[in-house]
mmCIF file of C-alpha atoms in Angstrom:
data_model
loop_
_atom_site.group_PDB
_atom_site.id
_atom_site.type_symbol
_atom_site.label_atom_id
_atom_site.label_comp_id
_atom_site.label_asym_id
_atom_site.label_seq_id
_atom_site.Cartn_x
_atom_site.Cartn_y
_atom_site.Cartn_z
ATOM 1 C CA UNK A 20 -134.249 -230.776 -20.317
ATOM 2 C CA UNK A 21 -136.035 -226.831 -19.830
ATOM 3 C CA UNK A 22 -132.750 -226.589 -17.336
ATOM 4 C CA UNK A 23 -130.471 -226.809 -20.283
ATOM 5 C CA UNK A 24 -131.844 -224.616 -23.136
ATOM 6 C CA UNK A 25 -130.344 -220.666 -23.582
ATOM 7 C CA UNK A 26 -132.161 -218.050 -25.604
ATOM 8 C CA UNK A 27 -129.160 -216.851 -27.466
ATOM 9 C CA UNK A 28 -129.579 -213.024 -28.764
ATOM 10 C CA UNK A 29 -126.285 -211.612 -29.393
ATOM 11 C CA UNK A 30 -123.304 -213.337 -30.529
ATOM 12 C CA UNK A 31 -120.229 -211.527 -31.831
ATOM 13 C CA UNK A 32 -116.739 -211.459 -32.357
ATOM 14 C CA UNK A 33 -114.782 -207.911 -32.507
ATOM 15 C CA UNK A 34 -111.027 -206.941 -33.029
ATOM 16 C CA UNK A 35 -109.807 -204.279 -30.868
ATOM 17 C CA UNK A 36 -106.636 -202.198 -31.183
ATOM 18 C CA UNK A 37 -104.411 -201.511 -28.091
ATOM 19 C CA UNK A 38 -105.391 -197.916 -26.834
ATOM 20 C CA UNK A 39 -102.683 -197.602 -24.526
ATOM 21 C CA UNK A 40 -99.252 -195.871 -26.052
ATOM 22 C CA UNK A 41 -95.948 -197.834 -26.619
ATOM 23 C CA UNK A 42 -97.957 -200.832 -25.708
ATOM 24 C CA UNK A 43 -97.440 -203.731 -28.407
ATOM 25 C CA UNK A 44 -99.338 -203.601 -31.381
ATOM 26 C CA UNK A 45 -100.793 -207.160 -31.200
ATOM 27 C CA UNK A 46 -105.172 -206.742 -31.804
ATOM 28 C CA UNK A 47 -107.556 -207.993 -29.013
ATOM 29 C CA UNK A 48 -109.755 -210.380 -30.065
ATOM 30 C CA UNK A 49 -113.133 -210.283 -28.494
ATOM 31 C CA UNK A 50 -115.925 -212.573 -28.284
ATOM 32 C CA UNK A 51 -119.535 -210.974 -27.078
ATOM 33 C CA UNK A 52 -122.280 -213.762 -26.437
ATOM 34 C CA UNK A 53 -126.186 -212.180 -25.097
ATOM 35 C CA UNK A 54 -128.105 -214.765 -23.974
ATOM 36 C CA UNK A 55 -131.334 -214.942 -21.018
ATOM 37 C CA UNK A 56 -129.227 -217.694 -18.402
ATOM 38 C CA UNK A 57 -126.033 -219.469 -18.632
ATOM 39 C CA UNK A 58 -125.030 -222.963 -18.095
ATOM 40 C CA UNK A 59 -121.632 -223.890 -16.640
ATOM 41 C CA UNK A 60 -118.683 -223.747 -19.134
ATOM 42 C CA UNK A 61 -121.128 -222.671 -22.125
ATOM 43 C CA UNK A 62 -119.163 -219.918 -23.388
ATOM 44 C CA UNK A 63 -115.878 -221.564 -23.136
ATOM 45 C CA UNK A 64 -117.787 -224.363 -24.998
ATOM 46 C CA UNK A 65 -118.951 -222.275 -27.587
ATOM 47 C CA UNK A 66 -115.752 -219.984 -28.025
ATOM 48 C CA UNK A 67 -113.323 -223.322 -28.860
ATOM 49 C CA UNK A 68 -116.516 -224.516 -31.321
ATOM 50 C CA UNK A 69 -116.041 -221.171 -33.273
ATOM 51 C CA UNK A 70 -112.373 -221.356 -33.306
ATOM 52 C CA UNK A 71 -112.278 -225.041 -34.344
ATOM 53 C CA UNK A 72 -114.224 -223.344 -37.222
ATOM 54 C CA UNK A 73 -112.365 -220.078 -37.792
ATOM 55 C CA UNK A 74 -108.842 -222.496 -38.015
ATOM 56 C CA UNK A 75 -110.793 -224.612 -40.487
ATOM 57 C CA UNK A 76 -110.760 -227.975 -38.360
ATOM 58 C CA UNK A 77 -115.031 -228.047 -38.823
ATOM 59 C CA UNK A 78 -116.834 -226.683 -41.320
ATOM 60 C CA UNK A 79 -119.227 -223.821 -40.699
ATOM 61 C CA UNK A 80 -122.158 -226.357 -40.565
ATOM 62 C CA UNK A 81 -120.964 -228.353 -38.443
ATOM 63 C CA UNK A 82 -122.375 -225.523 -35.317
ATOM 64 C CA UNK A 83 -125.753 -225.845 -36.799
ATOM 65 C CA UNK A 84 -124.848 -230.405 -36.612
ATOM 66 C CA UNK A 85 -124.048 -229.506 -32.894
ATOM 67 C CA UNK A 86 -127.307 -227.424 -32.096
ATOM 68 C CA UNK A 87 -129.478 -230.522 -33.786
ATOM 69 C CA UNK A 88 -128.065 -233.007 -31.722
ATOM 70 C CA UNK A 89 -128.549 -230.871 -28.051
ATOM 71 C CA UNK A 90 -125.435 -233.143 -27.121
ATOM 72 C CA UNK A 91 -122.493 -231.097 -24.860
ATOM 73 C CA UNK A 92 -120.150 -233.769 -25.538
ATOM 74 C CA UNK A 93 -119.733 -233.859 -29.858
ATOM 75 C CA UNK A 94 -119.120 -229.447 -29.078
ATOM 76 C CA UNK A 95 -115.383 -230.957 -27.931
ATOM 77 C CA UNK A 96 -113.484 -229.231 -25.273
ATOM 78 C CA UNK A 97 -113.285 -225.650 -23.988
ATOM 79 C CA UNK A 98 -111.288 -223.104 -23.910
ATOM 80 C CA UNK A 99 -109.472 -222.385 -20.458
ATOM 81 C CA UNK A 100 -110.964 -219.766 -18.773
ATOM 82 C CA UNK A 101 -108.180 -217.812 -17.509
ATOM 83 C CA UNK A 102 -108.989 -214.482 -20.127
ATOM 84 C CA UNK A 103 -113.160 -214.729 -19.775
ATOM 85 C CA UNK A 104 -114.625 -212.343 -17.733
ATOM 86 C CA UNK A 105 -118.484 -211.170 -17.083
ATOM 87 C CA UNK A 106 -118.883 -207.770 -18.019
ATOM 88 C CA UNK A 107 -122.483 -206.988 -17.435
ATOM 89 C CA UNK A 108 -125.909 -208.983 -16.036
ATOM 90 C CA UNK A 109 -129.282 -207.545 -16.358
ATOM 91 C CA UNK A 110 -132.631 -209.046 -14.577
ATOM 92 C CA UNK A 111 -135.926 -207.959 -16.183
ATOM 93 C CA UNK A 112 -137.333 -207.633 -13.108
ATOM 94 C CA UNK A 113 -135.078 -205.422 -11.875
ATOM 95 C CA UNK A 114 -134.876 -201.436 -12.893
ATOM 96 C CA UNK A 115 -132.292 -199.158 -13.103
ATOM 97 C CA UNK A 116 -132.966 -197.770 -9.988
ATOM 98 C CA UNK A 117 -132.424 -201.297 -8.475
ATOM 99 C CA UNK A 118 -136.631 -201.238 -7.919
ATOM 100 C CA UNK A 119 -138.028 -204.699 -8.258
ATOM 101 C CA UNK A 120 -140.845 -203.957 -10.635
#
């Protein structure tokens, strides 16, 4: 289905120290995924896939299994979304001047 395939470009995980003074020490963990549309819980899909991985319940080749089959439901569950947020969109069409081109 065209309605269901993403271009991914970017995907990334970061660890970030707390900037703030006296705040506790514990590192931010953050997860950056580029991609031209997405579908509804897709990144939350995606994030628990990598962790699965990362805790060593499926083995690194198991994401390249998942992309093969095209099939939402083997990926498992996702993540809740309570810490997710959207940080930036960008249209092609669009300028920075918020001209349509």
């Amino acid at each position: 289905n065209a309605t269901s395939i993403c271009d991914v470009t970017e995907a990334k995980w970061e660890i970030y120290e707390p900037v703030v003074s006296g705040c506790d020490k514990t590192k931010y963990i953050v997860f950056t995924i580029t991609t031209n549309r997405f579908l509804r819980n897709m990144v939350r899909a995606v994030v628990c896939s990598l962790v699965d991985i990362g805790r060593g319940r499926k083995k690194p080749e198991w994401i390249c299994e998942l992309l093969e089959e095209k099939n939402r439901c083997a990926a498992g569950q996702s993540v809740p979304g309570h810490a997710l947020f959207l940080v930036d969109v960008k249209y092609p069409y669009i300028n920075r001047n918020n001209k349509i081109q």
